[in-house]
PDB file of C-alpha atoms in Angstrom:
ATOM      1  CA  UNK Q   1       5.992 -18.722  -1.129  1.00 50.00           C
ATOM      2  CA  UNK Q   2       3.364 -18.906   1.016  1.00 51.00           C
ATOM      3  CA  UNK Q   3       3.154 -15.483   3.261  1.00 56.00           C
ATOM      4  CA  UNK Q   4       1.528 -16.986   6.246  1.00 51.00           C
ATOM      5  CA  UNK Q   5       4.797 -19.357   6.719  1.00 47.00           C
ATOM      6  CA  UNK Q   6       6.988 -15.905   5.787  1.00 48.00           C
ATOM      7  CA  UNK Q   7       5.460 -14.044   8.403  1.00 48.00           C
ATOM      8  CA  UNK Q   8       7.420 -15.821  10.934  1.00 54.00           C
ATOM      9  CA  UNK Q   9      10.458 -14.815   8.786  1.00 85.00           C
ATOM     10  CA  UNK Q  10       9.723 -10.813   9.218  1.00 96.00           C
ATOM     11  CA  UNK Q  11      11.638  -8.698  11.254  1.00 97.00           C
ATOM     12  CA  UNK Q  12      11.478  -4.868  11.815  1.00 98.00           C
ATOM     13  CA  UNK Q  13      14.620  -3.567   9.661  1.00 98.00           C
ATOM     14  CA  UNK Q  14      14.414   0.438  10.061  1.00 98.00           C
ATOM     15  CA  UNK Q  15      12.357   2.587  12.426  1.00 98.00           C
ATOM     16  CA  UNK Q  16      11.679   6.546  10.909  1.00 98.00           C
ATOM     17  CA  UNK Q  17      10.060   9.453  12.374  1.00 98.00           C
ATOM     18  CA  UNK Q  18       9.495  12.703  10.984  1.00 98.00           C
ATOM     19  CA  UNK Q  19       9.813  15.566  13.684  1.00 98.00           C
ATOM     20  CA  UNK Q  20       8.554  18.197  10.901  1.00 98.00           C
ATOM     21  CA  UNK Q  21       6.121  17.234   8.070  1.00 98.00           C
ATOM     22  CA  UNK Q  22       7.547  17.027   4.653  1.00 98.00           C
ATOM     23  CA  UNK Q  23      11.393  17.203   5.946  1.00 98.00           C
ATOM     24  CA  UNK Q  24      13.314  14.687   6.117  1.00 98.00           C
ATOM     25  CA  UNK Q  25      13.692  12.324   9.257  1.00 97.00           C
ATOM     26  CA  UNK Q  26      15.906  10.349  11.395  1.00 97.00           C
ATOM     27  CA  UNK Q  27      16.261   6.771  12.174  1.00 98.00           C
ATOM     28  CA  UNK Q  28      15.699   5.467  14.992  1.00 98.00           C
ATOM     29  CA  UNK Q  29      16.390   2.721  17.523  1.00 98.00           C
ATOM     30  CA  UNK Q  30      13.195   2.398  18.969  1.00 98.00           C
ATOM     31  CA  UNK Q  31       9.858   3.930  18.508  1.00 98.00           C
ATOM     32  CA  UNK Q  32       7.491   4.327  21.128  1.00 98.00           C
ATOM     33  CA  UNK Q  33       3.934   3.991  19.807  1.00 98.00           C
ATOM     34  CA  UNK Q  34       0.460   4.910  20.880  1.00 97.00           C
ATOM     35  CA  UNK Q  35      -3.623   5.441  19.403  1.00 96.00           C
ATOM     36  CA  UNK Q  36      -1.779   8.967  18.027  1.00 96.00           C
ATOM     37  CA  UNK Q  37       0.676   7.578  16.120  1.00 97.00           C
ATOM     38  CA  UNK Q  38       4.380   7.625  16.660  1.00 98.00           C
ATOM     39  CA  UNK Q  39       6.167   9.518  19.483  1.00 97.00           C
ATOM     40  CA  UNK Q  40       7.568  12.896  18.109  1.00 97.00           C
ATOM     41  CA  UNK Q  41       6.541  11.754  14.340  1.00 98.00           C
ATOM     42  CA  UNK Q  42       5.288  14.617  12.473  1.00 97.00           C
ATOM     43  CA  UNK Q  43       4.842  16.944  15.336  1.00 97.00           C
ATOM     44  CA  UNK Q  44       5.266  20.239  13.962  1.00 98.00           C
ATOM     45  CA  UNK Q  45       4.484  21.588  10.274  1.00 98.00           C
ATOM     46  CA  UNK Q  46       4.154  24.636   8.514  1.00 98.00           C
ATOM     47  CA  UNK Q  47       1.251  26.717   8.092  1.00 98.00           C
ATOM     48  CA  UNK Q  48       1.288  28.984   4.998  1.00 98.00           C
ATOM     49  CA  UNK Q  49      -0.502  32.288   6.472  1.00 97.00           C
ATOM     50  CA  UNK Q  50      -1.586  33.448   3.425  1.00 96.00           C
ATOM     51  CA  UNK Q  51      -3.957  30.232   3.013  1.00 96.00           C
ATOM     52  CA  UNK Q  52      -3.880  28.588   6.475  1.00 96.00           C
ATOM     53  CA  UNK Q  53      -3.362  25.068   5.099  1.00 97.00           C
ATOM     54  CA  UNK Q  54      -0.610  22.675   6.228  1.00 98.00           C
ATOM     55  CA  UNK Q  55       2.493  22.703   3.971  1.00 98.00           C
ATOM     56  CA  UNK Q  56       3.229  19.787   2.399  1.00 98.00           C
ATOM     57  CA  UNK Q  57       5.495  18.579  -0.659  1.00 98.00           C
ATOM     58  CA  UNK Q  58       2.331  17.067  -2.010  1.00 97.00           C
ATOM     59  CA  UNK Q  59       2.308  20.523  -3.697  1.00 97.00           C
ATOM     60  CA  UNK Q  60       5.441  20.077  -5.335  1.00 97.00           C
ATOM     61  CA  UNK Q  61       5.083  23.945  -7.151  1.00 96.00           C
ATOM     62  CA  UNK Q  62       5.105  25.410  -3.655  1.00 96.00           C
ATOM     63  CA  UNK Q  63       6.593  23.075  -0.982  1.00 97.00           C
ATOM     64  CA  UNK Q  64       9.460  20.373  -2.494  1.00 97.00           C
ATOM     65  CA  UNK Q  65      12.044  22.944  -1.154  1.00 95.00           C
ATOM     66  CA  UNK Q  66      11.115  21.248   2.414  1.00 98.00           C
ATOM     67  CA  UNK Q  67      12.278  17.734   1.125  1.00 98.00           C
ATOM     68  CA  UNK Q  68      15.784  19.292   1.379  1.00 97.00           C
ATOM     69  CA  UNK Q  69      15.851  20.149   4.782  1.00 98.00           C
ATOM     70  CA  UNK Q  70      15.763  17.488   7.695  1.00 98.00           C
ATOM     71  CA  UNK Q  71      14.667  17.294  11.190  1.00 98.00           C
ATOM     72  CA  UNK Q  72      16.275  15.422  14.382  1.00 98.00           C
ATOM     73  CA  UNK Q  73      15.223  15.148  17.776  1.00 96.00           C
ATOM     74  CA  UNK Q  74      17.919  15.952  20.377  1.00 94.00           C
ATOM     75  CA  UNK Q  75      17.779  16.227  23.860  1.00 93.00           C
ATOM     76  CA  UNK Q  76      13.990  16.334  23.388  1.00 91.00           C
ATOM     77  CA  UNK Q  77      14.445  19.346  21.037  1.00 96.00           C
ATOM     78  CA  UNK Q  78      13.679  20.079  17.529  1.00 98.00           C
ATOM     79  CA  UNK Q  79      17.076  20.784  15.395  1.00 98.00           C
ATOM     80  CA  UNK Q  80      16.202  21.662  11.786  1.00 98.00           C
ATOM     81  CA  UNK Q  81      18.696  20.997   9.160  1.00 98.00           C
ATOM     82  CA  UNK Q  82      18.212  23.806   6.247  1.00 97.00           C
ATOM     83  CA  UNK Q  83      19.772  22.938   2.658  1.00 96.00           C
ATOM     84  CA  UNK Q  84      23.049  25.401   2.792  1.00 95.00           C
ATOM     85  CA  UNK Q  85      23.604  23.050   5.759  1.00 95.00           C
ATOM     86  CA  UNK Q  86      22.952  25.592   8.857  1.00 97.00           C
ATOM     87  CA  UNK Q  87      21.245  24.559  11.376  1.00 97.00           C
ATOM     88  CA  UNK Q  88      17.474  26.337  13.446  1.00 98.00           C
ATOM     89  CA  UNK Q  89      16.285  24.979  16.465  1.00 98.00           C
ATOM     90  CA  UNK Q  90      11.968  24.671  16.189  1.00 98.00           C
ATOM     91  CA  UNK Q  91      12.309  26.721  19.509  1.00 97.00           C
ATOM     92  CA  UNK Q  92      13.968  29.347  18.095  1.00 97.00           C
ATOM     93  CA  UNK Q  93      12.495  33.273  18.420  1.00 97.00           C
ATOM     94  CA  UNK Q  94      13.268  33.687  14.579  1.00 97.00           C
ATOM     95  CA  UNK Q  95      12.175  30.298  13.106  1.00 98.00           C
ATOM     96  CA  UNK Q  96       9.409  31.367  11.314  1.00 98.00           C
ATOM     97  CA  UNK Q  97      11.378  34.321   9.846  1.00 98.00           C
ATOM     98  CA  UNK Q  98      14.276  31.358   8.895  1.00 97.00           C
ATOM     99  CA  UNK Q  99      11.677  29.121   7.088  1.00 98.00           C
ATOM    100  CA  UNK Q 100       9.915  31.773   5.873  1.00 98.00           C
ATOM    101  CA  UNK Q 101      12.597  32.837   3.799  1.00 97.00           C
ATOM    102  CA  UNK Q 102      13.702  29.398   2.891  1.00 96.00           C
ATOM    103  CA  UNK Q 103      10.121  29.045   1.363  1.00 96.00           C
ATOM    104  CA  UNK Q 104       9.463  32.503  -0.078  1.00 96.00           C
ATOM    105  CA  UNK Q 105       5.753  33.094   1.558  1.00 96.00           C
ATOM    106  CA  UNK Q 106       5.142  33.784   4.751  1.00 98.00           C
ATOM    107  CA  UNK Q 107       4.757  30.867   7.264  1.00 98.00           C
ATOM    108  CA  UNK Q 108       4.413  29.649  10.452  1.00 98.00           C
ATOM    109  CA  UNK Q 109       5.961  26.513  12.643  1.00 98.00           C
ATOM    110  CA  UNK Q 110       3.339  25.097  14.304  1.00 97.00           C
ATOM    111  CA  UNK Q 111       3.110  22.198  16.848  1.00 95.00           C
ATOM    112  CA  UNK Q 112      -0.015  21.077  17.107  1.00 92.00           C
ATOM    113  CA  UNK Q 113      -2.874  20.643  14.060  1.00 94.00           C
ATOM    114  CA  UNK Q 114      -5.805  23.640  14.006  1.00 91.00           C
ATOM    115  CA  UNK Q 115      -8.962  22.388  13.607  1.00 90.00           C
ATOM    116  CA  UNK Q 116      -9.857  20.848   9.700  1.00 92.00           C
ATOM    117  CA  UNK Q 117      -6.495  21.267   9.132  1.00 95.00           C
ATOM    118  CA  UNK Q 118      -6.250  20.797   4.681  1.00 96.00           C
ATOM    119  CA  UNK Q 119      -3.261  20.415   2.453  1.00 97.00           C
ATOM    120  CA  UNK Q 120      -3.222  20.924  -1.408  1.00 97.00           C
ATOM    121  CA  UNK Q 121      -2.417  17.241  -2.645  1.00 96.00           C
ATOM    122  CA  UNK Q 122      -1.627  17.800  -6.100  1.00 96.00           C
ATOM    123  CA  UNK Q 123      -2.415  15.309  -9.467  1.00 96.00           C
ATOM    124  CA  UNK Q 124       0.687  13.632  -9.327  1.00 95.00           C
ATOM    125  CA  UNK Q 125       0.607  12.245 -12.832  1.00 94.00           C
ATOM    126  CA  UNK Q 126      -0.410  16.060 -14.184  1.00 96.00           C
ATOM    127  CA  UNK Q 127       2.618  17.169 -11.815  1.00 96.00           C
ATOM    128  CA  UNK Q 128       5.177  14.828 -14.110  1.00 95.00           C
ATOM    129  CA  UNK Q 129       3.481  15.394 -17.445  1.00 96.00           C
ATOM    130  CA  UNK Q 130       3.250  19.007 -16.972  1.00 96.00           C
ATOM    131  CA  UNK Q 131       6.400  19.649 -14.367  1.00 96.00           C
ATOM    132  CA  UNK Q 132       6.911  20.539 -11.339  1.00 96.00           C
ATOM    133  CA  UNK Q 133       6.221  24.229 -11.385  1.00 96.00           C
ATOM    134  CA  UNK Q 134       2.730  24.037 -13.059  1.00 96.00           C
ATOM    135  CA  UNK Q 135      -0.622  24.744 -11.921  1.00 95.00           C
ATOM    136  CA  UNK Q 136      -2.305  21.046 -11.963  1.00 97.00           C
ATOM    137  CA  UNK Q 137      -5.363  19.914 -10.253  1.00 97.00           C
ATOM    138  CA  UNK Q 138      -4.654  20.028  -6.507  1.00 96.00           C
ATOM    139  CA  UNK Q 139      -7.672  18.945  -4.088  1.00 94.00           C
ATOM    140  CA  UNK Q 140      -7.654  19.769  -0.531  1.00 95.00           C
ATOM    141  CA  UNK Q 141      -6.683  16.456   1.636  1.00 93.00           C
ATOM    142  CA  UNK Q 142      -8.311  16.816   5.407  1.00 93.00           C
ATOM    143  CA  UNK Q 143      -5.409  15.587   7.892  1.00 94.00           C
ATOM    144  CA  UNK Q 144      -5.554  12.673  10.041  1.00 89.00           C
ATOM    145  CA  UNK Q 145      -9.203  11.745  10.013  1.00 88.00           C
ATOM    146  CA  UNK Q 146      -8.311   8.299  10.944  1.00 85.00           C
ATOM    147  CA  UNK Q 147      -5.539   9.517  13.765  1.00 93.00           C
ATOM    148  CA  UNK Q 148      -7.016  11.143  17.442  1.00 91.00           C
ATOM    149  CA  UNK Q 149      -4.240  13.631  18.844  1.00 91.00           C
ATOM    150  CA  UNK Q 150      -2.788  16.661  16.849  1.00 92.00           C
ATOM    151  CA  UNK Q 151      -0.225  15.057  14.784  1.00 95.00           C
ATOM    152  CA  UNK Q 152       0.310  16.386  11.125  1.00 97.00           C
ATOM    153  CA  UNK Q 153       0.131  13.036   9.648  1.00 96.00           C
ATOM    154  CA  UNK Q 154      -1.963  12.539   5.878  1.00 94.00           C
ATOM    155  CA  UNK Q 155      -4.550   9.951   7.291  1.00 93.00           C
ATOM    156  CA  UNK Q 156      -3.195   7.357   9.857  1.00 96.00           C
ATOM    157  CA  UNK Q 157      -1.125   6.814  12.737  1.00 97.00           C
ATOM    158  CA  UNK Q 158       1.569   4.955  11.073  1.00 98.00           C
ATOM    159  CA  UNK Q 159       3.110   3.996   7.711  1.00 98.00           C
ATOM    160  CA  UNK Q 160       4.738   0.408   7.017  1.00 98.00           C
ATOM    161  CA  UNK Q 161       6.404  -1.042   3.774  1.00 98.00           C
ATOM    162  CA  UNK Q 162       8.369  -4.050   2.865  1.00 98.00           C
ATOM    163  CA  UNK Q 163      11.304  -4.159   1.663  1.00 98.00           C
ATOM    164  CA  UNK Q 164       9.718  -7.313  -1.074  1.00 98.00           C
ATOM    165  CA  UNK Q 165       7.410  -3.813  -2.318  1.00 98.00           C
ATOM    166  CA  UNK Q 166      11.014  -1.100  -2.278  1.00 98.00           C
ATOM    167  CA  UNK Q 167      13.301  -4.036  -4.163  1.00 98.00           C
ATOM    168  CA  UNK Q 168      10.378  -4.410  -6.701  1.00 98.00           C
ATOM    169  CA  UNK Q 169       9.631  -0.853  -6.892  1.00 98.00           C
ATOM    170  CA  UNK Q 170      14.055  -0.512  -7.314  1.00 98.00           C
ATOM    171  CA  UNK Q 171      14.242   2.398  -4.703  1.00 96.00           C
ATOM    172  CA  UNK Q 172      14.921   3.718  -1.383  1.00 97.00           C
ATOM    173  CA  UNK Q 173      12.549   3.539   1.625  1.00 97.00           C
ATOM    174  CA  UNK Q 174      13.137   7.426   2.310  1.00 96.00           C
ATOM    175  CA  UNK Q 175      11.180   8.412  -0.673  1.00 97.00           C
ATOM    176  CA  UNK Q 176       7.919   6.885   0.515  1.00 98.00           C
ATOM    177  CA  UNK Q 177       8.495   8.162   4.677  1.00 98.00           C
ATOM    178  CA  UNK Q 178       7.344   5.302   6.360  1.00 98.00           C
ATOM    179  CA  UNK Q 179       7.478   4.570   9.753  1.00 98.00           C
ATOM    180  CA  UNK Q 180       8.633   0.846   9.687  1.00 98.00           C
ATOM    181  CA  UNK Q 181      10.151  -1.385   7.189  1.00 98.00           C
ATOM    182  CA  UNK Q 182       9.750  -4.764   7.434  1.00 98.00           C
ATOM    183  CA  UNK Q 183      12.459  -6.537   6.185  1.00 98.00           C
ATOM    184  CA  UNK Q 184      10.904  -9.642   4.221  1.00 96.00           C
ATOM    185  CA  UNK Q 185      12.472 -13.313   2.982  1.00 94.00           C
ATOM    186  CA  UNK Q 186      13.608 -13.904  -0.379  1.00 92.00           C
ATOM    187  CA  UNK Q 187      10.616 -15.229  -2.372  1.00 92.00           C
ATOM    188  CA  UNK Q 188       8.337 -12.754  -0.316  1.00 94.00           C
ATOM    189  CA  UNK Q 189       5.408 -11.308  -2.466  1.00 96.00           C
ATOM    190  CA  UNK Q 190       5.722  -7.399  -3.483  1.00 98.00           C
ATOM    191  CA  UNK Q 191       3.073  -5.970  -2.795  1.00 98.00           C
ATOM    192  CA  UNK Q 192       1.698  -8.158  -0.104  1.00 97.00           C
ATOM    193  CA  UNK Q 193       0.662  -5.258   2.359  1.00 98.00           C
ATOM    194  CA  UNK Q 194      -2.493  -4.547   0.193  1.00 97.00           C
ATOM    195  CA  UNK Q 195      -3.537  -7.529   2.043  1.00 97.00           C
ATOM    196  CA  UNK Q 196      -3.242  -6.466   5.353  1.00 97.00           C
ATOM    197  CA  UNK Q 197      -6.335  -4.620   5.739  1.00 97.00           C
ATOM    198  CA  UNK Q 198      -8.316  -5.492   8.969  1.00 97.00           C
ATOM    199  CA  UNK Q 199      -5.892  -7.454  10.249  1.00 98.00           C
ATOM    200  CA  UNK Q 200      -3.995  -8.143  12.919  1.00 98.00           C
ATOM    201  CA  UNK Q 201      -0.081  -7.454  12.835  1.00 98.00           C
ATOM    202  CA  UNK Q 202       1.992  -8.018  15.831  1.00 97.00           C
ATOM    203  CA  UNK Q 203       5.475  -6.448  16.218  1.00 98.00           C
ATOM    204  CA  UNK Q 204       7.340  -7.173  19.606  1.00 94.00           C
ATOM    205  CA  UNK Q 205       4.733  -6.184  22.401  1.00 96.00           C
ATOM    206  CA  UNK Q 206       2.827  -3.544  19.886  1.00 98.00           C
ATOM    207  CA  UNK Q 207      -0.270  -4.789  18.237  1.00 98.00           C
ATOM    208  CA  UNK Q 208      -1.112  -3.110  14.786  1.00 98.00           C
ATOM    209  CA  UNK Q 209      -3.994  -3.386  12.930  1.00 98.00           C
ATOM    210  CA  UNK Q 210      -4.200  -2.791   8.477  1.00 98.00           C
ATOM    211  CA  UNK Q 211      -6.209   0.126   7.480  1.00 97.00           C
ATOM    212  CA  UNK Q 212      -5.894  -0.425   3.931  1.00 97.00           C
ATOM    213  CA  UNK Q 213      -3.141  -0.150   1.045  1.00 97.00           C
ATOM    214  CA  UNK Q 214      -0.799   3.402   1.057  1.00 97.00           C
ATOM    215  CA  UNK Q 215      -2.187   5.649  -1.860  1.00 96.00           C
ATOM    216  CA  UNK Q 216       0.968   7.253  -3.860  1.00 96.00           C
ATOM    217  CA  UNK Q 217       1.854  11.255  -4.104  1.00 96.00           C
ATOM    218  CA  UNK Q 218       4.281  12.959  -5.998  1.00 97.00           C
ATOM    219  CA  UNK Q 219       6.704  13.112  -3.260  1.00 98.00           C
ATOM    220  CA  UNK Q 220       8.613   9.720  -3.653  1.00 98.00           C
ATOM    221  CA  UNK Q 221       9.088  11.387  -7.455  1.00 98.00           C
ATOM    222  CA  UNK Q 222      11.191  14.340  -6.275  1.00 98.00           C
ATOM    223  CA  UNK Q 223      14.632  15.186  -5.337  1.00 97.00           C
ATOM    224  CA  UNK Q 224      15.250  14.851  -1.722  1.00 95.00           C
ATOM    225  CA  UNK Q 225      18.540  15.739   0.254  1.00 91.00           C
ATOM    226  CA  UNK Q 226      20.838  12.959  -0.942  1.00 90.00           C
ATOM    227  CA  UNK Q 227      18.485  11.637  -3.841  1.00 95.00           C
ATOM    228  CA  UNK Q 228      17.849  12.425  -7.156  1.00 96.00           C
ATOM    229  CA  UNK Q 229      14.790  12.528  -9.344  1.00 96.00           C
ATOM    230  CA  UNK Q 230      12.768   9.341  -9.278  1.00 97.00           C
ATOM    231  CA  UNK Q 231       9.747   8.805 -11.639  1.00 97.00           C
ATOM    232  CA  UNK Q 232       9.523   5.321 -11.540  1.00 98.00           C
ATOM    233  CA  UNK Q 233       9.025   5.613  -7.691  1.00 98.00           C
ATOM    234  CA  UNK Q 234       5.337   6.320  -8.783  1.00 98.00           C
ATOM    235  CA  UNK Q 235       5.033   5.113 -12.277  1.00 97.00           C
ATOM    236  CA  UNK Q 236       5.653   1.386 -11.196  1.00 98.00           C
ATOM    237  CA  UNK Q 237       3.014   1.074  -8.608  1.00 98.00           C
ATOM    238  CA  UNK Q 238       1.254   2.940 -11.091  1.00 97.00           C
ATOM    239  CA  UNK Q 239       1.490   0.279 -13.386  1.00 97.00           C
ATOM    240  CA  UNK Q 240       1.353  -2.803 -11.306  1.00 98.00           C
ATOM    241  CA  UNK Q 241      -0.440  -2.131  -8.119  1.00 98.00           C
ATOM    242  CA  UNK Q 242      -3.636   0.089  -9.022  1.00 97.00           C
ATOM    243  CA  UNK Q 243      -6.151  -0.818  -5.539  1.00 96.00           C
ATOM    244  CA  UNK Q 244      -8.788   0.412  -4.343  1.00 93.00           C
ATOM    245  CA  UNK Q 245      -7.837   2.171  -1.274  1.00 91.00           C
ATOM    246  CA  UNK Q 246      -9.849   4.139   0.993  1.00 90.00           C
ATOM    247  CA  UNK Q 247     -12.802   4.436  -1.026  1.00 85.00           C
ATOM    248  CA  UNK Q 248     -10.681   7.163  -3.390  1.00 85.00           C
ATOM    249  CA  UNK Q 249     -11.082   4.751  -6.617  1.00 90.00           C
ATOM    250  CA  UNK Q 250      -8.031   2.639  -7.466  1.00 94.00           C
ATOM    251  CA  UNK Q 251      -4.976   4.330  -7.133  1.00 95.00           C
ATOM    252  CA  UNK Q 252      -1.467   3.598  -7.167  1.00 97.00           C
ATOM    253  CA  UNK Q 253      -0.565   2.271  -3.768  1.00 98.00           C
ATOM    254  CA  UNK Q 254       2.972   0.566  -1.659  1.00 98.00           C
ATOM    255  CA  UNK Q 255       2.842  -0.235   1.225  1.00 98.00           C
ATOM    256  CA  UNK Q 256      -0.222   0.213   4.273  1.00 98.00           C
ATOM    257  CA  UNK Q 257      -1.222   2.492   6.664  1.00 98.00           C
ATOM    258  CA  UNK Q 258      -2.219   0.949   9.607  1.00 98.00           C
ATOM    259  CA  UNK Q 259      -3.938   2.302  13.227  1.00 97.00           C
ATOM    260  CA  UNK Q 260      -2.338   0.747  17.091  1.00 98.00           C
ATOM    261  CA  UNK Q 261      -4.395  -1.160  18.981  1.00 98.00           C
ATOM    262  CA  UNK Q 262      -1.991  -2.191  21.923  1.00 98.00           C
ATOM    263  CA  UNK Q 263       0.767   0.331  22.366  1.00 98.00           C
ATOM    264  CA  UNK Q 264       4.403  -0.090  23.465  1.00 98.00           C
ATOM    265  CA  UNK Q 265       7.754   0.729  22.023  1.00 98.00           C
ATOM    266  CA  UNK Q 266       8.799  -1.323  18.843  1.00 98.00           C
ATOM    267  CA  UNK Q 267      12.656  -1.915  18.401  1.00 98.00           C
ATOM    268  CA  UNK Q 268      14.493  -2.405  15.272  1.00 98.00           C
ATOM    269  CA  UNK Q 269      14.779  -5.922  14.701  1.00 97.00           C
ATOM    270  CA  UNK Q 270      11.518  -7.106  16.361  1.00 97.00           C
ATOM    271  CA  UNK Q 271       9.673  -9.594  15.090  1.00 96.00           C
ATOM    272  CA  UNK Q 272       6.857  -9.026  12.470  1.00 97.00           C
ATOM    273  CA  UNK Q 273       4.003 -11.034  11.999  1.00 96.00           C
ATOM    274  CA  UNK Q 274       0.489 -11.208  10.489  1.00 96.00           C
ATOM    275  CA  UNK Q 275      -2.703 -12.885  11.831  1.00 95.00           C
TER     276      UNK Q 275
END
């Protein structure tokens, strides 16, 4: 198929946000969009106060425990959905003390990102040889250098994937937290977003622009709140869609991060295209 005659074809299937990093989210309607990223997506996070870095599920030994509690917006505040299915608001006198405890170290909910802000990003392939409570290589990943604002996002403002890239991959969209999925005509190329660097993607009155192909963690691998274990959610891109992507090497990659250059609110079932 040619993609350039697909394009026209694309629509915007699901919008996600992510109140609290490494929770789970809630879909959405529409999205409001801006140079930041996403209104209200990854917002808040936890700070481990024994290290000061930003916890993430990236360090599966310490942090997948967070991929079984989800976070919803309502009213404009913060409702936090913890695993034995109570319920803390991010407002809440005794938050810290709730998550703390969920997590077994000492943390903190914060709402805005301190200065350098660093995660451990742990080896994913050492993390499934070895397991998910070994000590693997884990290199510290600097948030958001290419996102202005506070957010607690990895690198960019937002996250897109097709669903061409999730049917070939064989799994849900949740596991790899994207922002948008762009729901794709049969025939439509997996993989195809490695190709969207530099350029232009337009998506109702929101103009988008590719930052380059969406570099693969452990977390699509783990169990999350309504889904099990899921290896091949990193061993097929491993295997089929090595890139080089962000001057990291080649690494296994679905989907794209990309960076707004006209802002506006994007609606589930706009139109998707790609100059």
């Amino acid at each position: 198929m040619d993609v350039g005659t697909a394009d026209l074809q694309m629509r915007v299937a699901r919008l996600y946000r992510y109140p609290v990093k490494s929770m789970l989210g809630e879909t959405v309607d529409a999205l409001p969009v801006g140079p930041g990223g996403a209104d209200g997506d990854r917002r808040l996070a936890l700070i481990d106060q024994e290290t000061g870095r930003v916890a993430s599920a990236k360090q599966a030994r310490l942090w997948r425990h967070l991929l079984m509690c989800s976070a919803a917006t309502i009213d404009g505040r913060v409702e936090i959905r913890l695993p034995d299915g109570t319920s803390v608001a991010a407002d809440d006198e005794d938050v810290d003390g709730v998550l703390s405890a969920l997590v077994a170290r000492p943390v903190h909910l914060a709402d805005r990102r301190p200065q350098s802000a660093t995660l451990e990003r742990a080896d994913p392939e050492q993390v499934l040889e070895r397991g998910l409570d070994a000590d693997v290589d884990a290199p510290l990943l600097e948030l958001a250098e290419g996102t202005p604002g506070e957010s607690f996002v990895d690198l960019a403002p937002l996250h897109v994937i097709t669903t061409a890239t999730l049917e070939r991959i064989g799994t849900e969209a949740e596991r790899y937290r994207p922002n948008l999925v762009i729901a794709t005509p049969p025939g439509y190329p997996p993989y195809a977003e490695n190709e969207w660097t530099n350029r232009t993607l337009t998506v109702g009155p929101v103009v988008l622009q590719g930052m380059g192909p969406t570099p693969r963690c452990v977390i699509p691998t783990l169990e999350q709140r309504g889904l099990g274990r899921a290896v091949h959610a990193l061993r097929t891109p491993t295997e089929e869609n090595r890139v080089d992507s962000f001057g990291l090497g080649r690494l296994p990659c679905a989907g794209a991060y990309v960076e707004v250059v006209t802002e506006g609110t994007i609606e589930a079932g706009a139109l998707f295209s790609v100059a």
